[in-house]
Amino acid sequence: MANTILVGAQWGDEGKGKIIDVLTEDADIVVRYAGGNNAGHTVFIGKQKYVLHLVPSGILRKNKLCVIGNGVVIDPVGLVDEIKGLRKLGVQVGDNLIVSETAHLVLPYHRELDAQREVLKGKNKIGTTKRGIGPAYGDKAARVGLRMIDLVNPERFEEKLRLRIKENNEVLRALGAKPLSFKQVHAEYRAAGNCLKPFVANTVVLLHQAMRRGDNILFEGAQGTFLDIDHGTYPFVTSSNTTAGGASTGSGVAPNKMDEVVGVMKAYTTRVGEGPLPTENAEIADLLHGMGREFGATTGRARRCGWFDSVATRHATMVNGIDEIAVTNLDGLDTVETIKVCVAYRHGKARYDFVPNDAQTLAECEPVYVEFAGWRTPTDKARKWKDLPAKARAYLKAIAESTGAKLAIVSVGPSRDQTIFV
Ligand code: GDP
Ligand code: IMO
Ligand code: MG
């Protein structure tokens, strides 16, 4: 398998968790490299559903090492809860999980500021997950962040936290919000720090030792290409580099040690939160929501839905260097009579075959569609390429071709076995 980066090629929730779980069979190590507990990665094993937020999805398989890399922002209280929740479901979490000592912390003032800024933005809000992600990465860039290495050093943590709460309370007061109690935050975070101490290590050194042993690493992307802080639909994005480049900076494994990039995409398009979504369409949204699908794994919000956008996935292939694609949720289109695929955008007299950088322009773009006849047959029981209806194969081939990468995996249901290797 070698070192593989798996990224979301759309707006997040592409089914990365499911595909990571499938691919982990051949990996030794799974590394999360970006984002925080804004992510929600769903894995089904049998009838049991697991939703991972910070812990890599590889944790569900035995004898796999899971690493939370330096590029991730960690809410320590949330991480402790997640570990406890997994253990309650019988998942072993012990020396199979390692957390980078240089990963930054999400603190209660980050969450509070996230919420306050959204209110201030009014109708221009981003629709964040309110997990404090933006303010936490902001502090990292401003060089005032606290890291895991601080959390597990009681004296240093107390000193730094006291200063940060003092400053942030000034800001919160100015915004009309309630200031935080240092004592309360300190007690809560120290308790979480004590629980997490055994997991904290120098993950860069550890990953390089593992590579020298010949271990295969799978890098688990969070969010999606168009939520990337540089390459997404700014400002309607998250605050990290979710694209393939983030795997190197967020883990300390250099670009020339990466062997392959897998892009995960749904057979249609979804987005949670605000911002442009050129192929958004009420008919497909009603259909999917009516089936009980496309509700957010982290916030429970209904996801916005639209047709497959090959302009976006082609762009994603370019910025991530996607070699192979995994198309998920094919079964979501099983009942559709005529399926549309966006092949270009029209904006006034201009025609785009790439994603324009200005979010306003993108929001005004009209999709140019080509139509495919639906197969109108259930696909969830297909296990081989030839089991799929001919019209479904034609559709998959066309979207892979328009995306410009090799079709490698097709997913026809949430379970491990509902996976077709092409
Ligand atoms: P992630 O954030 O990319 O890991 O994706 P989420 O877990 O947030 O959302 C993907 C949703 O699609 C989850 O509910 C998965 O269980 C589900 N899913 C993934 N692949 C398939 C598939 O091929 N068919 C169906 N029906 N559901 C799928
Ligand atoms: P996974 O890993 C889908 C979206 C939010 C919002 C924007 C900014 O499960 O694919 P943030 O809280 O990060 O400041 O929110 O990004 N968002 C996601 N959408 N899947 C995710 O993660 C997301 N993580 C953040 O809805 O629009
Ligand atoms: Mg998700």
Tab-separated table of C-alpha atoms and ligand atoms in Angstrom:
chain	number	residue	atom	x	y	z
A	1	MET	CA	0.000	0.000	0.000
A	2	ALA	CA	2.930	2.406	0.748
A	3	ASN	CA	2.105	5.886	2.086
A	4	THR	CA	-1.345	6.975	0.962
A	5	ILE	CA	-3.115	10.270	1.527
A	6	LEU	CA	-6.909	10.133	1.530
A	7	VAL	CA	-8.700	13.443	0.986
A	8	GLY	CA	-12.260	14.620	0.541
A	9	ALA	CA	-12.681	15.933	-3.014
A	10	GLN	CA	-15.845	17.974	-2.393
A	11	TRP	CA	-17.202	19.902	0.626
A	12	GLY	CA	-16.631	17.297	3.359
A	13	ASP	CA	-18.669	14.240	4.424
A	14	GLU	CA	-17.738	12.370	1.263
A	15	GLY	CA	-17.590	9.056	3.139
A	16	LYS	CA	-13.909	9.306	4.099
A	17	GLY	CA	-14.464	7.372	7.345
A	18	LYS	CA	-15.943	4.393	5.537
A	19	ILE	CA	-13.180	4.301	2.902
A	20	ILE	CA	-10.449	4.781	5.539
A	21	ASP	CA	-11.880	1.811	7.426
A	22	VAL	CA	-11.781	-0.305	4.260
A	23	LEU	CA	-8.225	0.743	3.343
A	24	THR	CA	-6.897	0.385	6.902
A	25	GLU	CA	-6.857	-3.369	6.422
A	26	ASP	CA	-3.605	-2.912	4.449
A	27	ALA	CA	-2.121	-0.072	6.526
A	28	ASP	CA	-0.002	-0.209	9.681
A	29	ILE	CA	-0.612	3.352	10.815
A	30	VAL	CA	-3.464	5.835	10.320
A	31	VAL	CA	-2.673	9.528	10.820
A	32	ARG	CA	-5.119	12.433	11.163
A	33	TYR	CA	-3.315	15.564	9.980
A	34	ALA	CA	-5.789	18.471	9.990
A	35	GLY	CA	-9.004	19.813	11.483
A	36	GLY	CA	-10.405	19.021	14.876
A	37	ASN	CA	-13.651	17.719	16.283
A	38	ASN	CA	-15.534	19.640	13.596
A	39	ALA	CA	-15.022	16.375	11.658
A	40	GLY	CA	-17.454	13.494	11.962
A	41	HIS	CA	-16.347	10.292	10.239
A	42	THR	CA	-18.899	7.484	10.213
A	43	VAL	CA	-17.942	3.821	10.135
A	44	PHE	CA	-20.373	0.904	10.329
A	45	ILE	CA	-19.144	-2.470	11.489
A	46	GLY	CA	-22.052	-4.812	11.151
A	47	LYS	CA	-25.004	-2.887	12.575
A	48	GLN	CA	-22.850	-0.903	15.012
A	49	LYS	CA	-22.338	2.726	14.034
A	50	TYR	CA	-19.228	4.615	15.160
A	51	VAL	CA	-18.721	8.343	14.613
A	52	LEU	CA	-15.104	9.464	14.983
A	53	HIS	CA	-14.314	13.140	15.545
A	54	LEU	CA	-10.628	13.313	16.525
A	55	VAL	CA	-9.535	9.702	16.818
A	56	PRO	CA	-8.427	8.252	13.446
A	57	SER	CA	-10.946	5.831	11.945
A	58	GLY	CA	-8.260	3.102	11.995
A	59	ILE	CA	-8.912	2.640	15.731
A	60	LEU	CA	-11.702	0.197	14.908
A	61	ARG	CA	-9.266	-2.385	13.545
A	62	LYS	CA	-6.951	-4.394	15.775
A	63	ASN	CA	-3.175	-3.882	15.756
A	64	LYS	CA	-3.223	-0.581	13.883
A	65	LEU	CA	-1.431	2.411	15.295
A	66	CYS	CA	-3.466	5.645	15.224
A	67	VAL	CA	-1.756	9.008	15.330
A	68	ILE	CA	-3.259	12.454	15.867
A	69	GLY	CA	-0.691	14.636	14.128
A	70	ASN	CA	0.645	18.110	14.875
A	71	GLY	CA	-1.677	19.710	12.295
A	72	VAL	CA	-4.806	18.804	14.254
A	73	VAL	CA	-6.387	21.100	16.868
A	74	ILE	CA	-7.480	19.126	19.904
A	75	ASP	CA	-10.228	19.844	22.353
A	76	PRO	CA	-8.791	17.738	25.203
A	77	VAL	CA	-12.122	17.399	27.008
A	78	GLY	CA	-13.768	16.298	23.751
A	79	LEU	CA	-10.958	13.817	23.084
A	80	VAL	CA	-11.308	12.243	26.544
A	81	ASP	CA	-15.071	11.906	25.997
A	82	GLU	CA	-14.489	10.344	22.587
A	83	ILE	CA	-12.019	7.802	24.001
A	84	LYS	CA	-14.446	6.935	26.813
A	85	GLY	CA	-17.312	6.574	24.328
A	86	LEU	CA	-15.269	4.231	22.131
A	87	ARG	CA	-14.237	2.112	25.125
A	88	LYS	CA	-17.887	1.863	26.168
A	89	LEU	CA	-18.596	0.353	22.738
A	90	GLY	CA	-15.840	-2.210	23.336
A	91	VAL	CA	-13.152	-0.515	21.217
A	92	GLN	CA	-9.654	-0.853	22.640
A	93	VAL	CA	-7.963	2.543	23.007
A	94	GLY	CA	-4.572	2.371	24.703
A	95	ASP	CA	-1.087	2.202	23.267
A	96	ASN	CA	-2.677	2.062	19.784
A	97	LEU	CA	-3.301	5.827	20.000
A	98	ILE	CA	-0.603	8.495	20.013
A	99	VAL	CA	-1.175	12.235	20.139
A	100	SER	CA	1.339	14.808	18.916
A	101	GLU	CA	2.821	16.976	21.641
A	102	THR	CA	2.835	19.919	19.243
A	103	ALA	CA	-0.853	19.724	18.322
A	104	HIS	CA	-2.635	22.893	19.452
A	105	LEU	CA	-5.444	22.954	21.990
A	106	VAL	CA	-8.994	24.164	21.528
A	107	LEU	CA	-10.002	26.015	24.698
A	108	PRO	CA	-13.439	27.232	25.865
A	109	TYR	CA	-12.695	30.813	24.767
A	110	HIS	CA	-12.190	29.525	21.219
A	111	ARG	CA	-15.651	27.978	21.209
A	112	GLU	CA	-17.176	31.094	22.739
A	113	LEU	CA	-15.460	33.377	20.183
A	114	ASP	CA	-16.498	31.081	17.337
A	115	ALA	CA	-20.145	31.460	18.414
A	116	GLN	CA	-19.868	35.236	18.991
A	117	ARG	CA	-18.243	35.890	15.613
A	118	GLU	CA	-20.975	33.953	13.866
A	119	VAL	CA	-23.606	36.135	15.571
A	120	LEU	CA	-21.724	39.299	14.584
A	121	LYS	CA	-21.563	38.179	10.960
A	122	GLY	CA	-25.357	37.938	10.822
A	123	LYS	CA	-26.523	36.875	7.377
A	124	ASN	CA	-22.909	36.489	6.274
A	125	LYS	CA	-22.222	33.777	8.835
A	126	ILE	CA	-20.085	30.782	7.821
A	127	GLY	CA	-22.291	28.198	9.508
A	128	THR	CA	-19.384	26.762	11.511
A	129	THR	CA	-19.676	23.708	13.719
A	130	LYS	CA	-19.083	26.043	16.715
A	131	ARG	CA	-16.280	23.777	17.907
A	132	GLY	CA	-13.846	26.715	18.221
A	133	ILE	CA	-11.795	25.606	15.219
A	134	GLY	CA	-11.243	29.013	13.566
A	135	PRO	CA	-10.164	30.836	16.747
A	136	ALA	CA	-7.867	27.922	17.739
A	137	TYR	CA	-6.023	27.956	14.395
A	138	GLY	CA	-6.021	31.759	14.618
A	139	ASP	CA	-4.145	31.600	17.925
A	140	LYS	CA	-1.715	29.085	16.426
A	141	ALA	CA	-0.904	31.505	13.577
A	142	ALA	CA	-0.705	34.428	16.013
A	143	ARG	CA	1.736	32.390	18.129
A	144	VAL	CA	-0.326	32.578	21.281
A	145	GLY	CA	-1.685	29.023	21.179
A	146	LEU	CA	-1.319	26.374	23.875
A	147	ARG	CA	-0.202	22.919	22.812
A	148	MET	CA	-0.485	19.362	24.127
A	149	ILE	CA	3.069	19.698	25.426
A	150	ASP	CA	1.844	22.583	27.619
A	151	LEU	CA	-1.239	20.712	28.794
A	152	VAL	CA	0.838	17.871	30.246
A	153	ASN	CA	3.176	20.287	32.081
A	154	PRO	CA	1.029	21.519	35.023
A	155	GLU	CA	3.055	24.604	35.970
A	156	ARG	CA	3.502	25.866	32.448
A	157	PHE	CA	-0.122	25.149	31.587
A	158	GLU	CA	-1.386	27.136	34.576
A	159	GLU	CA	0.790	30.148	33.774
A	160	LYS	CA	-0.073	30.242	30.061
A	161	LEU	CA	-3.767	29.565	30.564
A	162	ARG	CA	-4.064	32.335	33.154
A	163	LEU	CA	-2.701	34.886	30.661
A	164	ARG	CA	-4.789	33.663	27.782
A	165	ILE	CA	-8.020	33.682	29.806
A	166	LYS	CA	-7.269	37.197	31.017
A	167	GLU	CA	-6.879	38.512	27.461
A	168	ASN	CA	-9.809	36.549	26.024
A	169	ASN	CA	-12.111	37.615	28.840
A	170	GLU	CA	-11.478	41.246	27.826
A	171	VAL	CA	-12.585	40.375	24.304
A	172	LEU	CA	-15.604	38.387	25.487
A	173	ARG	CA	-16.718	41.230	27.757
A	174	ALA	CA	-16.395	43.696	24.863
A	175	LEU	CA	-18.623	41.428	22.791
A	176	GLY	CA	-21.187	41.321	25.578
A	177	ALA	CA	-20.464	37.667	26.381
A	178	LYS	CA	-19.884	36.104	29.782
A	179	PRO	CA	-16.223	35.928	30.850
A	180	LEU	CA	-14.767	32.519	31.712
A	181	SER	CA	-13.690	31.348	35.138
A	182	PHE	CA	-9.983	30.511	35.121
A	183	LYS	CA	-10.464	28.144	38.042
A	184	GLN	CA	-13.168	26.141	36.317
A	185	VAL	CA	-11.410	25.895	32.933
A	186	HIS	CA	-8.118	25.056	34.614
A	187	ALA	CA	-9.633	22.234	36.683
A	188	GLU	CA	-11.474	20.764	33.703
A	189	TYR	CA	-8.471	20.875	31.389
A	190	ARG	CA	-6.002	19.601	34.003
A	191	ALA	CA	-8.246	16.566	34.520
A	192	ALA	CA	-8.324	15.977	30.752
A	193	GLY	CA	-4.539	16.514	30.621
A	194	ASN	CA	-4.018	13.806	33.234
A	195	CYS	CA	-6.115	11.352	31.209
A	196	LEU	CA	-4.295	12.184	27.971
A	197	LYS	CA	-0.713	12.273	29.267
A	198	PRO	CA	0.029	8.602	28.448
A	199	PHE	CA	-0.917	9.218	24.799
A	200	VAL	CA	1.256	12.296	24.210
A	201	ALA	CA	4.533	11.822	22.307
A	202	ASN	CA	6.835	13.139	19.593
A	203	THR	CA	4.844	11.759	16.684
A	204	VAL	CA	7.268	13.016	14.019
A	205	VAL	CA	10.146	10.910	15.364
A	206	LEU	CA	7.821	7.975	15.836
A	207	LEU	CA	6.458	8.111	12.269
A	208	HIS	CA	9.970	8.242	10.837
A	209	GLN	CA	11.040	5.235	12.933
A	210	ALA	CA	7.978	3.394	11.640
A	211	MET	CA	8.805	4.278	8.031
A	212	ARG	CA	12.343	2.946	8.493
A	213	ARG	CA	10.763	-0.344	9.620
A	214	GLY	CA	8.774	-0.341	6.366
A	215	ASP	CA	5.380	0.451	7.852
A	216	ASN	CA	2.616	1.713	5.549
A	217	ILE	CA	0.913	4.914	6.560
A	218	LEU	CA	-2.584	6.020	5.638
A	219	PHE	CA	-3.202	9.757	6.081
A	220	GLU	CA	-6.822	10.436	6.990
A	221	GLY	CA	-7.989	13.744	5.615
A	222	ALA	CA	-10.753	15.654	7.344
A	223	GLN	CA	-13.240	18.067	5.771
A	224	GLY	CA	-12.888	18.462	2.006
A	225	THR	CA	-10.987	20.297	-0.717
A	226	PHE	CA	-13.448	23.194	-0.938
A	227	LEU	CA	-13.299	23.748	2.818
A	228	ASP	CA	-9.500	24.210	2.638
A	229	ILE	CA	-8.321	27.568	4.009
A	230	ASP	CA	-6.275	28.248	0.826
A	231	HIS	CA	-8.083	26.309	-1.874
A	232	GLY	CA	-11.671	26.388	-0.678
A	233	THR	CA	-14.549	28.798	-1.184
A	234	TYR	CA	-13.073	31.419	1.185
A	235	PRO	CA	-14.382	32.712	3.567
A	236	PHE	CA	-16.851	29.802	3.687
A	237	VAL	CA	-14.151	27.343	4.660
A	238	THR	CA	-12.587	25.782	7.710
A	239	SER	CA	-9.265	27.072	9.067
A	240	SER	CA	-6.807	24.344	8.083
A	241	ASN	CA	-5.181	22.873	4.981
A	242	THR	CA	-7.465	19.946	4.390
A	243	THR	CA	-5.903	19.201	0.989
A	244	ALA	CA	-3.096	16.710	0.376
A	245	GLY	CA	-0.307	19.196	1.145
A	246	GLY	CA	-1.650	19.412	4.686
A	247	ALA	CA	-0.714	15.758	5.211
A	248	SER	CA	2.976	16.674	5.114
A	249	THR	CA	2.858	19.814	7.231
A	250	GLY	CA	0.331	18.256	9.598
A	251	SER	CA	2.380	15.124	10.269
A	252	GLY	CA	6.053	15.872	9.586
A	253	VAL	CA	6.251	13.309	6.778
A	254	ALA	CA	7.819	15.018	3.756
A	255	PRO	CA	6.070	15.231	0.361
A	256	ASN	CA	8.640	12.950	-1.298
A	257	LYS	CA	7.703	10.165	1.143
A	258	MET	CA	4.102	10.128	-0.096
A	259	ASP	CA	3.234	7.545	-2.716
A	260	GLU	CA	-0.382	7.994	-3.614
A	261	VAL	CA	-3.401	10.265	-3.172
A	262	VAL	CA	-6.930	8.870	-3.051
A	263	GLY	CA	-9.800	11.330	-3.495
A	264	VAL	CA	-13.157	10.418	-1.984
A	265	MET	CA	-16.305	11.864	-3.548
A	266	LYS	CA	-19.989	11.182	-3.395
A	267	ALA	CA	-21.864	10.239	-6.567
A	268	TYR	CA	-23.653	13.552	-5.987
A	269	THR	CA	-22.635	16.629	-3.947
A	270	THR	CA	-23.391	17.793	-0.401
A	271	ARG	CA	-22.360	20.696	1.797
A	272	VAL	CA	-23.161	21.675	5.408
A	273	GLY	CA	-23.115	25.319	6.406
A	274	GLU	CA	-23.143	28.436	4.243
A	275	GLY	CA	-21.294	29.286	1.037
A	276	PRO	CA	-21.637	28.589	-2.671
A	277	LEU	CA	-22.774	25.196	-3.941
A	278	PRO	CA	-23.326	25.604	-7.688
A	279	THR	CA	-25.246	22.368	-8.297
A	280	GLU	CA	-27.565	22.678	-5.263
A	281	ASN	CA	-30.932	21.221	-6.147
A	282	ALA	CA	-34.161	20.825	-4.166
A	283	GLU	CA	-35.288	17.669	-5.979
A	284	ILE	CA	-32.243	15.634	-5.009
A	285	ALA	CA	-32.159	17.174	-1.503
A	286	ASP	CA	-35.782	16.122	-0.883
A	287	LEU	CA	-35.107	12.666	-2.244
A	288	LEU	CA	-32.037	12.054	-0.035
A	289	HIS	CA	-33.504	13.638	3.098
A	290	GLY	CA	-36.681	11.615	2.530
A	291	MET	CA	-34.534	8.476	2.642
A	292	GLY	CA	-33.214	9.649	6.041
A	293	ARG	CA	-29.817	10.421	4.544
A	294	GLU	CA	-27.541	13.447	4.566
A	295	PHE	CA	-27.837	14.711	8.095
A	296	GLY	CA	-24.519	15.894	9.589
A	297	ALA	CA	-22.500	13.424	11.688
A	298	THR	CA	-21.227	16.182	14.028
A	299	THR	CA	-24.037	18.730	14.266
A	300	GLY	CA	-27.045	16.799	12.946
A	301	ARG	CA	-27.785	19.641	10.504
A	302	ALA	CA	-29.461	18.695	7.214
A	303	ARG	CA	-26.808	18.771	4.497
A	304	ARG	CA	-27.453	20.795	1.376
A	305	CYS	CA	-27.511	18.499	-1.672
A	306	GLY	CA	-26.883	18.832	-5.389
A	307	TRP	CA	-25.827	17.001	-8.530
A	308	PHE	CA	-22.287	15.778	-9.116
A	309	ASP	CA	-20.031	18.704	-9.966
A	310	SER	CA	-17.172	17.578	-12.187
A	311	VAL	CA	-15.760	21.118	-12.388
A	312	ALA	CA	-15.176	20.925	-8.639
A	313	THR	CA	-13.814	17.364	-8.603
A	314	ARG	CA	-11.487	18.131	-11.527
A	315	HIS	CA	-10.177	21.093	-9.569
A	316	ALA	CA	-9.766	18.848	-6.519
A	317	THR	CA	-7.807	16.333	-8.593
A	318	MET	CA	-5.472	19.126	-9.615
A	319	VAL	CA	-4.776	20.674	-6.199
A	320	ASN	CA	-4.468	17.343	-4.376
A	321	GLY	CA	-2.728	15.351	-7.093
A	322	ILE	CA	-5.438	12.703	-6.849
A	323	ASP	CA	-4.334	9.432	-8.476
A	324	GLU	CA	-7.356	7.312	-7.692
A	325	ILE	CA	-10.925	8.077	-6.772
A	326	ALA	CA	-13.401	6.363	-4.481
A	327	VAL	CA	-17.019	7.169	-5.371
A	328	THR	CA	-19.389	6.670	-2.438
A	329	ASN	CA	-23.149	6.693	-2.005
A	330	LEU	CA	-23.840	5.461	-5.511
A	331	ASP	CA	-26.965	3.820	-4.045
A	332	GLY	CA	-28.344	7.301	-3.250
A	333	LEU	CA	-29.098	7.714	-6.954
A	334	ASP	CA	-30.757	4.316	-7.408
A	335	THR	CA	-34.262	5.720	-7.897
A	336	VAL	CA	-33.438	8.808	-9.961
A	337	GLU	CA	-34.834	8.851	-13.490
A	338	THR	CA	-32.479	11.394	-15.024
A	339	ILE	CA	-29.159	12.160	-13.355
A	340	LYS	CA	-27.351	15.395	-14.038
A	341	VAL	CA	-23.613	16.101	-13.990
A	342	CYS	CA	-22.219	19.609	-14.063
A	343	VAL	CA	-19.466	19.925	-16.677
A	344	ALA	CA	-18.897	23.705	-16.680
A	345	TYR	CA	-20.186	26.891	-15.080
A	346	ARG	CA	-21.742	29.817	-16.882
A	347	HIS	CA	-21.393	33.305	-15.410
A	348	GLY	CA	-22.935	35.939	-17.655
A	349	LYS	CA	-21.064	35.550	-20.911
A	350	ALA	CA	-18.129	33.738	-19.288
A	351	ARG	CA	-17.793	29.960	-19.166
A	352	TYR	CA	-15.622	28.375	-16.505
A	353	ASP	CA	-14.091	24.909	-16.564
A	354	PHE	CA	-12.379	25.543	-13.228
A	355	VAL	CA	-13.666	26.857	-9.896
A	356	PRO	CA	-13.477	30.668	-9.783
A	357	ASN	CA	-11.753	31.997	-6.657
A	358	ASP	CA	-14.329	34.625	-5.798
A	359	ALA	CA	-17.090	33.055	-3.666
A	360	GLN	CA	-19.574	35.673	-4.908
A	361	THR	CA	-18.838	34.819	-8.558
A	362	LEU	CA	-19.119	31.107	-7.791
A	363	ALA	CA	-22.450	31.665	-6.051
A	364	GLU	CA	-23.731	33.401	-9.195
A	365	CYS	CA	-22.549	30.629	-11.540
A	366	GLU	CA	-25.138	28.546	-13.362
A	367	PRO	CA	-24.158	24.916	-13.881
A	368	VAL	CA	-23.969	23.528	-17.412
A	369	TYR	CA	-25.311	19.980	-17.186
A	370	VAL	CA	-25.117	16.791	-19.174
A	371	GLU	CA	-27.780	14.181	-18.444
A	372	PHE	CA	-27.533	10.461	-17.794
A	373	ALA	CA	-30.330	7.909	-17.764
A	374	GLY	CA	-30.794	6.552	-14.250
A	375	TRP	CA	-30.475	2.775	-13.699
A	376	ARG	CA	-33.490	2.599	-11.354
A	377	THR	CA	-32.304	-0.659	-9.789
A	378	PRO	CA	-30.948	-1.152	-6.246
A	379	THR	CA	-27.138	-1.291	-6.238
A	380	ASP	CA	-26.581	-1.940	-2.523
A	381	LYS	CA	-26.084	-5.660	-3.033
A	382	ALA	CA	-23.502	-5.287	-5.804
A	383	ARG	CA	-20.056	-6.528	-4.780
A	384	LYS	CA	-18.274	-6.627	-8.144
A	385	TRP	CA	-18.047	-4.148	-10.993
A	386	LYS	CA	-20.042	-6.453	-13.256
A	387	ASP	CA	-22.845	-6.665	-10.644
A	388	LEU	CA	-23.633	-2.989	-11.254
A	389	PRO	CA	-26.289	-2.064	-13.840
A	390	ALA	CA	-24.770	-1.010	-17.182
A	391	LYS	CA	-26.182	2.505	-16.791
A	392	ALA	CA	-24.528	2.862	-13.374
A	393	ARG	CA	-21.198	1.757	-14.839
A	394	ALA	CA	-21.579	4.261	-17.657
A	395	TYR	CA	-22.308	7.016	-15.122
A	396	LEU	CA	-19.294	6.093	-12.963
A	397	LYS	CA	-16.983	5.911	-15.962
A	398	ALA	CA	-18.162	9.319	-17.138
A	399	ILE	CA	-17.677	11.045	-13.782
A	400	ALA	CA	-14.234	9.472	-13.356
A	401	GLU	CA	-13.257	10.593	-16.835
A	402	SER	CA	-14.506	14.135	-16.264
A	403	THR	CA	-12.633	14.233	-12.954
A	404	GLY	CA	-9.438	13.028	-14.593
A	405	ALA	CA	-8.421	10.281	-12.174
A	406	LYS	CA	-8.658	6.496	-12.118
A	407	LEU	CA	-11.815	5.000	-10.644
A	408	ALA	CA	-10.576	2.576	-7.973
A	409	ILE	CA	-13.414	2.088	-5.469
A	410	VAL	CA	-17.190	2.305	-5.611
A	411	SER	CA	-19.216	2.271	-2.401
A	412	VAL	CA	-22.841	1.145	-2.500
A	413	GLY	CA	-23.692	1.257	1.205
A	414	PRO	CA	-22.256	2.281	4.567
A	415	SER	CA	-20.850	-1.161	5.507
A	416	ARG	CA	-17.386	-2.522	4.849
A	417	ASP	CA	-18.631	-5.233	2.518
A	418	GLN	CA	-20.646	-2.785	0.391
A	419	THR	CA	-17.467	-1.887	-1.452
A	420	ILE	CA	-16.449	-2.624	-5.020
A	421	PHE	CA	-12.790	-2.550	-6.060
A	422	VAL	CA	-12.719	-1.614	-9.733
B	1	GDP	P1	-16.890	11.628	6.243
B	1	GDP	O1	-16.940	12.844	7.097
B	1	GDP	O2	-16.289	11.902	4.912
B	1	GDP	O3	-16.278	10.444	6.927
B	1	GDP	O4	-18.421	11.251	5.940
B	1	GDP	P2	-19.626	11.207	7.011
B	1	GDP	O5	-19.466	10.009	7.848
B	1	GDP	O6	-19.779	12.512	7.680
B	1	GDP	O7	-20.856	11.092	6.028
B	1	GDP	C1	-20.939	10.074	5.092
B	1	GDP	C2	-22.259	9.322	5.340
B	1	GDP	O8	-22.471	8.448	4.266
B	1	GDP	C3	-22.207	8.438	6.585
B	1	GDP	O9	-23.480	8.377	7.134
B	1	GDP	C4	-21.795	7.078	6.029
B	1	GDP	O10	-22.219	6.007	6.848
B	1	GDP	C5	-22.515	7.098	4.730
B	1	GDP	N1	-21.949	6.314	3.639
B	1	GDP	C6	-20.671	6.238	3.209
B	1	GDP	N2	-20.606	5.537	2.069
B	1	GDP	C7	-21.872	5.187	1.769
B	1	GDP	C8	-22.473	4.496	0.680
B	1	GDP	O11	-21.828	4.086	-0.275
B	1	GDP	N3	-23.831	4.357	0.721
B	1	GDP	C9	-24.602	4.792	1.757
B	1	GDP	N4	-25.905	4.563	1.732
B	1	GDP	N5	-24.072	5.451	2.780
B	1	GDP	C10	-22.723	5.662	2.774
B	2	IMO	P1	-15.713	15.915	7.843
B	2	IMO	O1	-14.291	15.565	8.199
B	2	IMO	C1	-18.528	18.896	6.398
B	2	IMO	C2	-17.831	23.028	7.586
B	2	IMO	C3	-18.842	23.671	8.508
B	2	IMO	C4	-18.765	25.109	8.036
B	2	IMO	C5	-17.278	25.268	7.717
B	2	IMO	C6	-16.473	25.912	8.841
B	2	IMO	O2	-16.737	15.163	8.603
B	2	IMO	O3	-15.902	15.845	6.361
B	2	IMO	P2	-15.633	25.056	11.199
B	2	IMO	O4	-16.380	24.519	12.378
B	2	IMO	O5	-14.600	24.099	10.665
B	2	IMO	O6	-15.056	26.418	11.449
B	2	IMO	O7	-16.742	25.248	10.064
B	2	IMO	O8	-16.781	23.969	7.465
B	2	IMO	N1	-17.241	21.771	8.077
B	2	IMO	C7	-17.551	20.569	7.597
B	2	IMO	N2	-18.463	20.199	6.684
B	2	IMO	N3	-17.719	17.960	6.942
B	2	IMO	C8	-16.777	18.313	7.845
B	2	IMO	O9	-15.872	17.442	8.322
B	2	IMO	C9	-16.683	19.660	8.244
B	2	IMO	N4	-15.900	20.345	9.103
B	2	IMO	C10	-16.245	21.632	8.990
B	2	IMO	O10	-20.121	23.128	8.351
B	2	IMO	O11	-19.473	25.252	6.839
B	3	MG	MG	-18.333	13.983	8.188
